[in-house]
mmCIF file of C-alpha atoms and ligand atoms in Angstrom:
data_model
loop_
_atom_site.group_PDB
_atom_site.id
_atom_site.type_symbol
_atom_site.label_atom_id
_atom_site.label_comp_id
_atom_site.label_asym_id
_atom_site.label_seq_id
_atom_site.Cartn_x
_atom_site.Cartn_y
_atom_site.Cartn_z
ATOM 1 C CA UNK D 1169 26.405 -0.620 3.281
ATOM 2 C CA UNK D 1170 23.529 0.886 1.305
ATOM 3 C CA UNK D 1171 21.869 3.799 3.061
ATOM 4 C CA UNK D 1172 18.137 3.348 2.451
ATOM 5 C CA UNK D 1173 17.416 6.965 3.305
ATOM 6 C CA UNK D 1174 19.949 8.237 0.786
ATOM 7 C CA UNK D 1175 18.710 5.866 -1.916
ATOM 8 C CA UNK D 1176 15.137 6.641 -0.987
ATOM 9 C CA UNK D 1177 15.755 10.347 -1.543
ATOM 10 C CA UNK D 1178 17.555 9.683 -4.805
ATOM 11 C CA UNK D 1179 14.905 7.342 -6.147
ATOM 12 C CA UNK D 1180 11.750 9.147 -5.032
ATOM 13 C CA UNK D 1181 12.171 12.900 -4.681
ATOM 14 C CA UNK D 1182 9.112 13.286 -2.421
ATOM 15 C CA UNK D 1183 9.314 15.707 0.518
ATOM 16 C CA UNK D 1184 8.176 12.990 2.949
ATOM 17 C CA UNK D 1185 9.076 9.448 3.974
ATOM 18 C CA UNK D 1186 6.913 6.729 5.493
ATOM 19 C CA UNK D 1187 9.997 4.922 6.796
ATOM 20 C CA UNK D 1188 13.675 5.509 7.102
ATOM 21 C CA UNK D 1189 16.682 4.123 8.857
ATOM 22 C CA UNK D 1190 19.312 6.705 9.666
ATOM 23 C CA UNK D 1191 22.737 5.536 8.520
ATOM 24 C CA UNK D 1192 24.025 2.800 10.791
ATOM 25 C CA UNK D 1193 21.116 3.112 13.239
ATOM 26 C CA UNK D 1194 19.753 0.031 15.010
ATOM 27 C CA UNK D 1195 16.251 1.562 14.877
ATOM 28 C CA UNK D 1196 13.963 3.039 12.247
ATOM 29 C CA UNK D 1197 11.717 6.079 12.178
ATOM 30 C CA UNK D 1198 8.221 5.968 10.733
ATOM 31 C CA UNK D 1199 5.657 8.617 9.986
ATOM 32 C CA UNK D 1200 2.725 8.041 12.361
ATOM 33 C CA UNK D 1201 -0.085 7.801 9.815
ATOM 34 C CA UNK D 1202 -2.780 8.080 12.478
ATOM 35 C CA UNK D 1203 -1.890 11.751 12.849
ATOM 36 C CA UNK D 1204 -2.104 12.660 9.147
ATOM 37 C CA UNK D 1205 -3.174 14.908 7.546
ATOM 38 C CA UNK D 1206 -3.221 17.236 10.558
ATOM 39 C CA UNK D 1207 0.252 16.582 11.955
ATOM 40 C CA UNK D 1208 3.496 15.034 10.749
ATOM 41 C CA UNK D 1209 4.927 13.021 13.617
ATOM 42 C CA UNK D 1210 7.930 10.753 13.219
ATOM 43 C CA UNK D 1211 8.027 7.867 15.695
ATOM 44 C CA UNK D 1212 11.076 5.824 16.589
ATOM 45 C CA UNK D 1213 10.745 2.026 16.475
ATOM 46 C CA UNK D 1214 13.626 0.496 18.395
ATOM 47 C CA UNK D 1215 12.421 -2.985 19.303
ATOM 48 C CA UNK D 1216 10.358 -5.758 17.759
ATOM 49 C CA UNK D 1217 7.413 -5.291 20.133
ATOM 50 C CA UNK D 1218 7.070 -1.633 19.149
ATOM 51 C CA UNK D 1219 7.399 -2.548 15.476
ATOM 52 C CA UNK D 1220 4.579 -5.085 15.928
ATOM 53 C CA UNK D 1221 2.472 -2.488 17.749
ATOM 54 C CA UNK D 1222 3.088 0.040 14.953
ATOM 55 C CA UNK D 1223 1.852 -2.429 12.335
ATOM 56 C CA UNK D 1224 -1.076 -3.821 14.355
ATOM 57 C CA UNK D 1225 -2.298 -0.382 15.455
ATOM 58 C CA UNK D 1226 -1.767 1.103 11.983
ATOM 59 C CA UNK D 1227 0.806 3.756 12.759
ATOM 60 C CA UNK D 1228 2.119 2.264 9.530
ATOM 61 C CA UNK D 1229 -0.086 0.525 6.999
ATOM 62 C CA UNK D 1230 -0.140 -0.512 3.367
ATOM 63 C CA UNK D 1231 1.077 -3.900 2.200
ATOM 64 C CA UNK D 1232 4.695 -3.184 1.154
ATOM 65 C CA UNK D 1233 5.329 -0.827 4.079
ATOM 66 C CA UNK D 1234 4.210 -3.272 6.747
ATOM 67 C CA UNK D 1235 6.481 -5.865 5.100
ATOM 68 C CA UNK D 1236 9.475 -3.530 5.375
ATOM 69 C CA UNK D 1237 8.692 -2.542 8.979
ATOM 70 C CA UNK D 1238 8.221 -6.222 9.858
ATOM 71 C CA UNK D 1239 11.630 -7.024 8.354
ATOM 72 C CA UNK D 1240 13.279 -4.333 10.486
ATOM 73 C CA UNK D 1241 11.352 -5.602 13.510
ATOM 74 C CA UNK D 1242 12.941 -9.012 13.042
ATOM 75 C CA UNK D 1243 16.389 -7.394 12.837
ATOM 76 C CA UNK D 1244 15.702 -5.550 16.114
ATOM 77 C CA UNK D 1245 14.681 -8.822 17.774
ATOM 78 C CA UNK D 1246 17.930 -10.463 16.640
ATOM 79 C CA UNK D 1247 19.935 -7.565 18.068
ATOM 80 C CA UNK D 1248 18.641 -8.583 21.497
ATOM 81 C CA UNK D 1249 18.717 -12.337 21.057
ATOM 82 C CA UNK D 1250 19.957 -14.083 17.912
ATOM 83 C CA UNK D 1251 18.827 -17.592 18.956
ATOM 84 C CA UNK D 1252 16.552 -19.804 16.827
ATOM 85 C CA UNK D 1253 13.854 -19.548 19.489
ATOM 86 C CA UNK D 1254 13.923 -15.731 19.513
ATOM 87 C CA UNK D 1255 13.874 -15.651 15.712
ATOM 88 C CA UNK D 1256 10.820 -17.939 15.576
ATOM 89 C CA UNK D 1257 8.989 -16.067 18.314
ATOM 90 C CA UNK D 1258 9.582 -12.590 16.800
ATOM 91 C CA UNK D 1259 8.618 -13.904 13.355
ATOM 92 C CA UNK D 1260 5.340 -15.272 14.760
ATOM 93 C CA UNK D 1261 4.540 -12.104 16.737
ATOM 94 C CA UNK D 1262 5.141 -9.786 13.786
ATOM 95 C CA UNK D 1263 3.301 -12.065 11.380
ATOM 96 C CA UNK D 1264 0.223 -12.112 13.644
ATOM 97 C CA UNK D 1265 -0.245 -8.330 13.492
ATOM 98 C CA UNK D 1266 -2.233 -8.116 10.247
ATOM 99 C CA UNK D 1267 -3.507 -11.106 8.265
ATOM 100 C CA UNK D 1268 -4.404 -9.981 4.748
ATOM 101 C CA UNK D 1269 -1.358 -8.420 3.070
ATOM 102 C CA UNK D 1270 0.949 -11.235 2.020
ATOM 103 C CA UNK D 1271 3.913 -8.840 1.842
ATOM 104 C CA UNK D 1272 4.309 -9.024 5.614
ATOM 105 C CA UNK D 1273 4.804 -12.799 5.652
ATOM 106 C CA UNK D 1274 6.930 -12.562 2.498
ATOM 107 C CA UNK D 1275 9.325 -10.051 4.081
ATOM 108 C CA UNK D 1276 9.539 -11.921 7.392
ATOM 109 C CA UNK D 1277 10.251 -15.202 5.588
ATOM 110 C CA UNK D 1278 12.874 -13.507 3.449
ATOM 111 C CA UNK D 1279 14.764 -12.161 6.464
ATOM 112 C CA UNK D 1280 14.454 -15.470 8.303
ATOM 113 C CA UNK D 1281 15.840 -17.360 5.265
ATOM 114 C CA UNK D 1282 18.730 -14.897 4.976
ATOM 115 C CA UNK D 1283 19.864 -15.462 8.580
ATOM 116 C CA UNK D 1284 18.810 -19.015 9.409
ATOM 117 C CA UNK D 1285 22.054 -20.741 8.410
ATOM 118 C CA UNK D 1286 24.364 -18.071 9.876
ATOM 119 C CA UNK D 1287 26.164 -18.260 13.217
ATOM 120 C CA UNK D 1288 24.306 -16.337 15.936
ATOM 121 C CA UNK D 1289 26.947 -13.592 15.997
ATOM 122 C CA UNK D 1290 26.269 -12.682 12.345
ATOM 123 C CA UNK D 1291 22.516 -12.900 12.295
ATOM 124 C CA UNK D 1292 21.470 -9.424 13.362
ATOM 125 C CA UNK D 1293 23.754 -7.588 10.910
ATOM 126 C CA UNK D 1294 22.542 -9.850 8.094
ATOM 127 C CA UNK D 1295 18.914 -9.149 9.029
ATOM 128 C CA UNK D 1296 19.449 -5.376 8.955
ATOM 129 C CA UNK D 1297 21.111 -5.723 5.522
ATOM 130 C CA UNK D 1298 18.221 -7.821 4.208
ATOM 131 C CA UNK D 1299 15.639 -5.348 5.508
ATOM 132 C CA UNK D 1300 17.574 -2.495 3.852
ATOM 133 C CA UNK D 1301 17.539 -4.458 0.590
ATOM 134 C CA UNK D 1302 13.765 -4.920 0.837
ATOM 135 C CA UNK D 1303 13.356 -1.156 1.192
ATOM 136 C CA UNK D 1304 15.573 -0.288 -1.755
ATOM 137 C CA UNK D 1305 13.995 -2.954 -3.975
ATOM 138 C CA UNK D 1306 10.515 -1.753 -3.103
ATOM 139 C CA UNK D 1307 11.294 1.771 -4.285
ATOM 140 C CA UNK D 1308 12.831 0.454 -7.505
ATOM 141 C CA UNK D 1309 9.896 -1.897 -8.120
ATOM 142 C CA UNK D 1310 7.400 0.912 -7.620
ATOM 143 C CA UNK D 1311 9.290 3.143 -10.007
ATOM 144 C CA UNK D 1312 9.076 0.404 -12.663
ATOM 145 C CA UNK D 1313 5.354 -0.027 -11.964
ATOM 146 C CA UNK D 1314 5.083 3.720 -12.474
ATOM 147 C CA UNK D 1315 6.764 3.571 -15.859
ATOM 148 C CA UNK D 1316 4.505 0.758 -17.103
ATOM 149 C CA UNK D 1317 1.456 2.524 -15.710
ATOM 150 C CA UNK D 1318 2.499 5.810 -17.316
ATOM 151 C CA UNK D 1319 2.601 4.096 -20.701
ATOM 152 C CA UNK D 1320 -0.947 2.818 -20.060
ATOM 153 C CA UNK D 1321 -2.139 6.287 -19.132
ATOM 154 C CA UNK D 1322 -0.735 7.704 -22.348
ATOM 155 C CA UNK D 1323 -2.855 5.196 -24.293
ATOM 156 C CA UNK D 1324 -6.112 5.483 -22.308
ATOM 157 C CA UNK D 1325 -8.949 6.855 -24.469
ATOM 158 C CA UNK D 1326 -10.304 10.034 -22.843
ATOM 159 C CA UNK D 1327 -14.019 10.502 -22.371
ATOM 160 C CA UNK D 1328 -13.769 14.264 -22.299
ATOM 161 C CA UNK D 1329 -11.263 16.881 -23.336
ATOM 162 C CA UNK D 1330 -8.956 17.970 -20.538
ATOM 163 C CA UNK D 1331 -6.863 15.911 -18.154
ATOM 164 C CA UNK D 1332 -6.954 12.127 -17.809
ATOM 165 C CA UNK D 1333 -9.318 11.456 -14.918
ATOM 166 C CA UNK D 1334 -8.073 8.628 -12.726
ATOM 167 C CA UNK D 1335 -10.041 7.150 -9.832
ATOM 168 C CA UNK D 1336 -8.175 5.536 -6.956
ATOM 169 C CA UNK D 1337 -9.243 4.003 -3.654
ATOM 170 C CA UNK D 1338 -7.686 3.922 -0.189
ATOM 171 C CA UNK D 1339 -3.981 4.786 -0.144
ATOM 172 C CA UNK D 1340 -1.605 2.817 -2.331
ATOM 173 C CA UNK D 1341 0.845 5.693 -2.264
ATOM 174 C CA UNK D 1342 4.345 6.337 -1.006
ATOM 175 C CA UNK D 1343 2.828 6.209 2.484
ATOM 176 C CA UNK D 1344 1.860 2.575 1.884
ATOM 177 C CA UNK D 1345 5.303 1.648 0.573
ATOM 178 C CA UNK D 1346 8.930 2.717 0.884
ATOM 179 C CA UNK D 1347 8.610 5.215 -1.969
ATOM 180 C CA UNK D 1348 6.477 6.212 -4.983
ATOM 181 C CA UNK D 1349 3.568 3.947 -4.058
ATOM 182 C CA UNK D 1350 2.081 1.370 -6.417
ATOM 183 C CA UNK D 1351 -1.208 2.784 -7.772
ATOM 184 C CA UNK D 1352 0.151 6.309 -7.346
ATOM 185 C CA UNK D 1353 3.511 5.785 -9.065
ATOM 186 C CA UNK D 1354 2.054 6.181 -12.582
ATOM 187 C CA UNK D 1355 0.185 9.273 -11.400
ATOM 188 C CA UNK D 1356 3.243 10.920 -9.863
ATOM 189 C CA UNK D 1357 5.362 10.123 -12.922
ATOM 190 C CA UNK D 1358 2.634 11.379 -15.282
ATOM 191 C CA UNK D 1359 2.376 14.633 -13.363
ATOM 192 C CA UNK D 1360 6.150 15.081 -13.321
ATOM 193 C CA UNK D 1361 6.251 14.351 -17.050
ATOM 194 C CA UNK D 1362 3.656 17.002 -17.879
ATOM 195 C CA UNK D 1363 0.879 14.559 -18.803
ATOM 196 C CA UNK D 1364 -2.242 16.287 -17.468
ATOM 197 C CA UNK D 1365 -4.048 14.089 -14.930
ATOM 198 C CA UNK D 1366 -6.717 14.641 -12.323
ATOM 199 C CA UNK D 1367 -7.066 12.127 -9.500
ATOM 200 C CA UNK D 1368 -10.450 11.268 -7.991
ATOM 201 C CA UNK D 1369 -9.819 9.999 -4.463
ATOM 202 C CA UNK D 1370 -12.449 7.977 -2.564
ATOM 203 C CA UNK D 1371 -12.614 8.861 1.109
ATOM 204 C CA UNK D 1372 -12.310 5.161 2.145
ATOM 205 C CA UNK D 1373 -14.408 4.705 5.255
ATOM 206 C CA UNK D 1374 -14.025 3.709 7.974
ATOM 207 C CA UNK D 1375 -10.393 4.761 8.452
ATOM 208 C CA UNK D 1376 -10.408 7.368 5.677
ATOM 209 C CA UNK D 1377 -7.068 6.485 4.106
ATOM 210 C CA UNK D 1378 -8.192 8.255 0.917
ATOM 211 C CA UNK D 1379 -9.264 11.497 2.592
ATOM 212 C CA UNK D 1380 -6.459 11.541 5.155
ATOM 213 C CA UNK D 1381 -3.516 10.074 3.291
ATOM 214 C CA UNK D 1382 -3.962 10.030 -0.486
ATOM 215 C CA UNK D 1383 -5.234 13.601 -0.569
ATOM 216 C CA UNK D 1384 -2.281 14.615 1.617
ATOM 217 C CA UNK D 1385 0.137 12.929 -0.776
ATOM 218 C CA UNK D 1386 -1.457 14.600 -3.806
ATOM 219 C CA UNK D 1387 -1.054 17.943 -2.053
ATOM 220 C CA UNK D 1388 2.560 17.213 -1.190
ATOM 221 C CA UNK D 1389 3.315 16.476 -4.849
ATOM 222 C CA UNK D 1390 1.059 19.114 -6.383
ATOM 223 C CA UNK D 1391 -1.161 16.661 -8.271
ATOM 224 C CA UNK D 1392 -4.674 18.013 -9.047
ATOM 225 C CA UNK D 1393 -7.305 15.948 -7.273
ATOM 226 C CA UNK D 1394 -10.901 15.753 -6.048
ATOM 227 C CA UNK D 1395 -12.194 13.872 -3.008
ATOM 228 C CA UNK D 1396 -15.502 11.994 -3.201
ATOM 229 C CA UNK D 1397 -17.586 9.885 -0.818
ATOM 230 C CA UNK D 1398 -17.245 6.135 -1.316
ATOM 231 C CA UNK D 1399 -20.807 5.733 -2.518
ATOM 232 C CA UNK D 1400 -20.315 8.202 -5.413
ATOM 233 C CA UNK D 1401 -18.002 6.032 -7.505
ATOM 234 C CA UNK D 1402 -20.836 4.509 -9.575
ATOM 235 C CA UNK D 1403 -22.309 7.893 -10.395
ATOM 236 C CA UNK D 1404 -18.938 9.387 -11.309
ATOM 237 C CA UNK D 1405 -18.277 6.559 -13.742
ATOM 238 C CA UNK D 1406 -21.779 6.696 -15.201
ATOM 239 C CA UNK D 1407 -21.416 10.439 -15.795
ATOM 240 C CA UNK D 1408 -18.269 9.798 -17.841
ATOM 241 C CA UNK D 1409 -16.128 11.631 -15.289
ATOM 242 C CA UNK D 1410 -13.605 8.804 -14.953
ATOM 243 C CA UNK D 1411 -11.262 7.518 -17.705
ATOM 244 C CA UNK D 1412 -9.564 4.766 -15.714
ATOM 245 C CA UNK D 1413 -9.472 3.257 -12.214
ATOM 246 C CA UNK D 1414 -6.112 2.298 -10.685
ATOM 247 C CA UNK D 1415 -5.954 0.726 -7.227
ATOM 248 C CA UNK D 1416 -3.366 -1.129 -5.162
ATOM 249 C CA UNK D 1417 -3.688 -4.560 -3.601
ATOM 250 C CA UNK D 1418 -2.760 -6.527 -0.496
ATOM 251 C CA UNK D 1419 -2.714 -9.960 -2.103
ATOM 252 C CA UNK D 1420 -3.213 -11.344 -5.599
ATOM 253 C CA UNK D 1421 -3.979 -15.042 -6.100
ATOM 254 C CA UNK D 1422 -2.546 -17.157 -8.962
ATOM 255 C CA UNK D 1423 -5.757 -16.796 -10.977
ATOM 256 C CA UNK D 1424 -5.529 -12.988 -10.842
ATOM 257 C CA UNK D 1425 -8.184 -12.425 -8.149
ATOM 258 C CA UNK D 1426 -7.322 -9.223 -6.282
ATOM 259 C CA UNK D 1427 -7.758 -8.512 -2.586
ATOM 260 C CA UNK D 1428 -7.727 -4.832 -1.652
ATOM 261 C CA UNK D 1429 -9.372 -2.319 0.662
ATOM 262 C CA UNK D 1430 -13.086 -2.829 1.244
ATOM 263 C CA UNK D 1431 -15.032 -1.114 -1.529
ATOM 264 C CA UNK D 1432 -12.616 -2.048 -4.310
ATOM 265 C CA UNK D 1433 -14.989 -4.755 -5.588
ATOM 266 C CA UNK D 1434 -17.865 -2.259 -5.845
ATOM 267 C CA UNK D 1435 -15.657 0.032 -7.932
ATOM 268 C CA UNK D 1436 -14.657 -2.829 -10.221
ATOM 269 C CA UNK D 1437 -18.337 -3.708 -10.754
ATOM 270 C CA UNK D 1438 -19.226 -0.106 -11.534
ATOM 271 C CA UNK D 1439 -16.227 0.145 -13.849
ATOM 272 C CA UNK D 1440 -17.284 -2.942 -15.795
ATOM 273 C CA UNK D 1441 -20.855 -1.702 -16.109
ATOM 274 C CA UNK D 1442 -19.622 1.607 -17.481
ATOM 275 C CA UNK D 1443 -16.767 0.344 -19.709
ATOM 276 C CA UNK D 1444 -14.152 2.067 -17.567
ATOM 277 C CA UNK D 1445 -10.806 0.204 -17.534
ATOM 278 C CA UNK D 1446 -9.978 -1.123 -14.065
ATOM 279 C CA UNK D 1447 -6.276 -1.656 -13.328
ATOM 280 C CA UNK D 1448 -4.487 -2.958 -10.262
ATOM 281 C CA UNK D 1449 -0.885 -1.972 -9.525
ATOM 282 C CA UNK D 1450 1.216 -4.460 -7.594
ATOM 283 C CA UNK D 1451 4.782 -5.363 -6.748
ATOM 284 C CA UNK D 1452 5.606 -9.058 -7.228
ATOM 285 C CA UNK D 1453 5.863 -9.734 -3.434
ATOM 286 C CA UNK D 1454 2.089 -9.114 -3.338
ATOM 287 C CA UNK D 1455 1.429 -12.216 -5.460
ATOM 288 C CA UNK D 1456 0.577 -15.271 -3.381
ATOM 289 C CA UNK D 1457 1.672 -18.116 -5.645
ATOM 290 C CA UNK D 1458 0.357 -20.631 -3.085
ATOM 291 C CA UNK D 1459 -3.272 -19.572 -3.539
ATOM 292 C CA UNK D 1460 -5.265 -20.818 -6.526
ATOM 293 C CA UNK D 1461 -7.964 -18.172 -6.093
ATOM 294 C CA UNK D 1462 -8.978 -15.227 -3.943
ATOM 295 C CA UNK D 1463 -11.332 -17.443 -1.930
ATOM 296 C CA UNK D 1464 -8.422 -18.497 0.286
ATOM 297 C CA UNK D 1465 -7.336 -14.975 1.247
ATOM 298 C CA UNK D 1466 -7.880 -14.183 4.944
ATOM 299 C CA UNK D 1467 -10.007 -11.043 5.246
ATOM 300 C CA UNK D 1468 -9.126 -8.895 8.251
ATOM 301 C CA UNK D 1469 -12.092 -8.086 10.452
ATOM 302 C CA UNK D 1470 -11.518 -4.963 12.537
ATOM 303 C CA UNK D 1471 -13.220 -3.330 15.497
ATOM 304 C CA UNK D 1472 -16.831 -2.158 15.080
ATOM 305 C CA UNK D 1473 -15.725 1.039 16.806
ATOM 306 C CA UNK D 1474 -14.082 2.195 13.555
ATOM 307 C CA UNK D 1475 -17.490 2.078 11.834
ATOM 308 C CA UNK D 1476 -19.411 3.630 14.704
ATOM 309 C CA UNK D 1477 -17.118 6.628 15.045
ATOM 310 C CA UNK D 1478 -15.256 9.155 12.940
ATOM 311 C CA UNK D 1479 -11.978 10.857 13.768
ATOM 312 C CA UNK D 1480 -11.300 14.398 12.633
ATOM 313 C CA UNK D 1481 -10.303 17.926 13.552
ATOM 314 C CA UNK D 1482 -12.804 20.581 14.630
ATOM 315 C CA UNK D 1483 -12.741 24.283 13.787
ATOM 316 C CA UNK D 1484 -10.722 25.006 16.936
ATOM 317 C CA UNK D 1485 -7.965 22.701 15.768
ATOM 318 C CA UNK D 1486 -8.783 19.965 18.245
ATOM 319 C CA UNK D 1487 -8.515 16.418 16.935
ATOM 320 C CA UNK D 1488 -10.934 13.897 18.333
ATOM 321 C CA UNK D 1489 -13.298 11.021 17.809
ATOM 322 C CA UNK D 1490 -17.078 11.385 17.635
ATOM 323 C CA UNK D 1491 -19.868 8.805 17.615
ATOM 324 C CA UNK D 1492 -21.856 8.675 14.366
ATOM 325 C CA UNK D 1493 -24.426 5.998 15.277
ATOM 326 C CA UNK D 1494 -26.585 5.265 18.317
ATOM 327 C CA UNK D 1495 -24.713 3.644 21.188
ATOM 328 C CA UNK D 1496 -24.910 -0.134 21.008
ATOM 329 C CA UNK D 1497 -25.370 -0.302 17.219
ATOM 330 C CA UNK D 1498 -24.133 -3.547 15.718
ATOM 331 C CA UNK D 1499 -21.578 -3.030 12.929
ATOM 332 C CA UNK D 1500 -19.394 -5.199 10.693
ATOM 333 C CA UNK D 1501 -15.954 -4.016 9.693
ATOM 334 C CA UNK D 1502 -14.308 -6.172 7.064
ATOM 335 C CA UNK D 1503 -11.199 -4.302 5.999
ATOM 336 C CA UNK D 1504 -10.743 -5.892 2.578
ATOM 337 C CA UNK D 1505 -12.679 -7.506 -0.259
ATOM 338 C CA UNK D 1506 -11.812 -9.674 -3.241
ATOM 339 C CA UNK D 1507 -12.347 -8.533 -6.825
ATOM 340 C CA UNK D 1508 -12.622 -11.454 -9.230
ATOM 341 C CA UNK D 1509 -10.017 -11.532 -12.014
ATOM 342 C CA UNK D 1510 -12.729 -11.245 -14.672
ATOM 343 C CA UNK D 1511 -13.375 -7.628 -13.586
ATOM 344 C CA UNK D 1512 -9.705 -6.611 -13.794
ATOM 345 C CA UNK D 1513 -8.471 -5.081 -17.076
ATOM 346 C CA UNK D 1514 -4.833 -5.606 -16.170
ATOM 347 C CA UNK D 1515 -2.278 -6.053 -13.404
ATOM 348 C CA UNK D 1516 0.476 -3.432 -13.565
ATOM 349 C CA UNK D 1517 3.646 -5.075 -12.243
ATOM 350 C CA UNK D 1518 7.298 -4.096 -12.254
ATOM 351 C CA UNK D 1519 7.768 -6.360 -15.265
ATOM 352 C CA UNK D 1520 4.892 -5.076 -17.353
ATOM 353 C CA UNK D 1521 1.113 -5.329 -17.551
ATOM 354 C CA UNK D 1522 -0.453 -8.788 -17.212
ATOM 355 C CA UNK D 1523 -3.872 -9.117 -18.817
ATOM 356 C CA UNK D 1524 -4.662 -12.520 -17.278
ATOM 357 C CA UNK D 1525 -3.334 -15.236 -14.964
ATOM 358 C CA UNK D 1526 -1.282 -16.847 -17.737
ATOM 359 C CA UNK D 1527 0.525 -13.642 -18.605
ATOM 360 C CA UNK D 1528 1.096 -12.930 -14.894
ATOM 361 C CA UNK D 1529 2.763 -16.333 -14.536
ATOM 362 C CA UNK D 1530 4.730 -15.810 -17.728
ATOM 363 C CA UNK D 1531 6.025 -12.420 -16.534
ATOM 364 C CA UNK D 1532 7.438 -14.045 -13.436
ATOM 365 C CA UNK D 1533 8.341 -17.372 -15.132
ATOM 366 C CA UNK D 1534 5.969 -19.483 -13.056
ATOM 367 C CA UNK D 1535 3.842 -22.379 -14.274
ATOM 368 C CA UNK D 1536 0.221 -21.163 -14.503
HETATM 369 O O1 MRU A 2038 -5.709 -1.179 5.772
HETATM 370 P P1 MRU A 2038 -4.606 -0.563 4.983
HETATM 371 O O2 MRU A 2038 -4.577 0.918 5.047
HETATM 372 O O3 MRU A 2038 -3.273 -1.201 5.279
HETATM 373 O O4 MRU A 2038 -4.970 -0.952 3.477
HETATM 374 C C1 MRU A 2038 -4.109 -0.573 2.427
HETATM 375 C C2 MRU A 2038 -4.624 -0.958 1.100
HETATM 376 O O5 MRU A 2038 -5.676 -1.528 0.962
HETATM 377 C C3 MRU A 2038 -3.723 -0.668 -0.071
HETATM 378 O O6 MRU A 2038 -4.491 -0.465 -1.230
HETATM 379 C C4 MRU A 2038 -2.802 -1.870 -0.293
HETATM 380 O O7 MRU A 2038 -2.145 -2.215 0.880
HETATM 381 C C5 MRU A 2038 -1.821 -1.600 -1.358
HETATM 382 S S1 MRU A 2038 -0.545 -0.511 -0.802
HETATM 383 C C6 MRU A 2038 0.552 -0.287 -2.065
#
């Protein structure tokens, strides 16, 4: 049987892993992303309820990663009870954890399909194998995205002499996937290949995935980078400081509308106004072929507490949460937004770059 950890290490030589299954284990270990960048804590997920908690409470996050953890969660449920009823109930519980990224449903459906017609005694092993396959494929897909994105980077006209300046948002890195990341794969490959790049990372309030996670990944891989506050993206583009924007996505509709972390739409608008190319990197499981447009994508609404507080480490090394607004302040916390296809220069997939909905369909041999 394929050992995802071994293949993971072979396929993405990063010194960290968001997820791995030790050989033959009936559990997985995940990096608790709530603790980054201050501490690296691996947490064991040994049952479906804990896997669901890890996804819902964002110990793990990022569209492809929650799909993979969900798939393993289903395998853990079948270890305990391989009946149809247990399969349906674990599928529903895991699927209910986060609504926006379609990869979660995709992975759960894939595991369910792989086991549904098998005798009960064979179901759990088959589910573990399918989850392993999802992990390995994700790393391979991201590597291909990286190669297509690297080609794009080589051709991007530079506004200034010096490195190619790339803006990214949130974390669409190896921490959001099983390896390489999507938006970050071209950046990591470019850096490894000696193509000079500099990554501008938006902090990504309220949960600070950019400041906490993407910056950490850039440090781990030695990629030059600069952190900026979310509201500075327009200015940076207007100053000519940015050559290209590359972001990830949680769900792409058939017409090429892109759902991603809140604030992505603002960056796409600023990019269009300043003639900065705006690319989205995505693995094919992120495409929702059932949705005609982005209007049908469910937008996760999270606790107001995330907006009203900030979590960080003080000068004494103590990590904690502080209030940043008067008690009782009303706050909205939509976690994602939709960028219309007309603002997207191209979709970087594992099969190449799609410039519009027709070419996206053609790449994956679907009727537009
Ligand atoms: O709320 P999160 O941290 O799960 O949001 C993650 C993102 O928005 C990523 O850009 C997206 O999932 C793509 S990950 C390759």
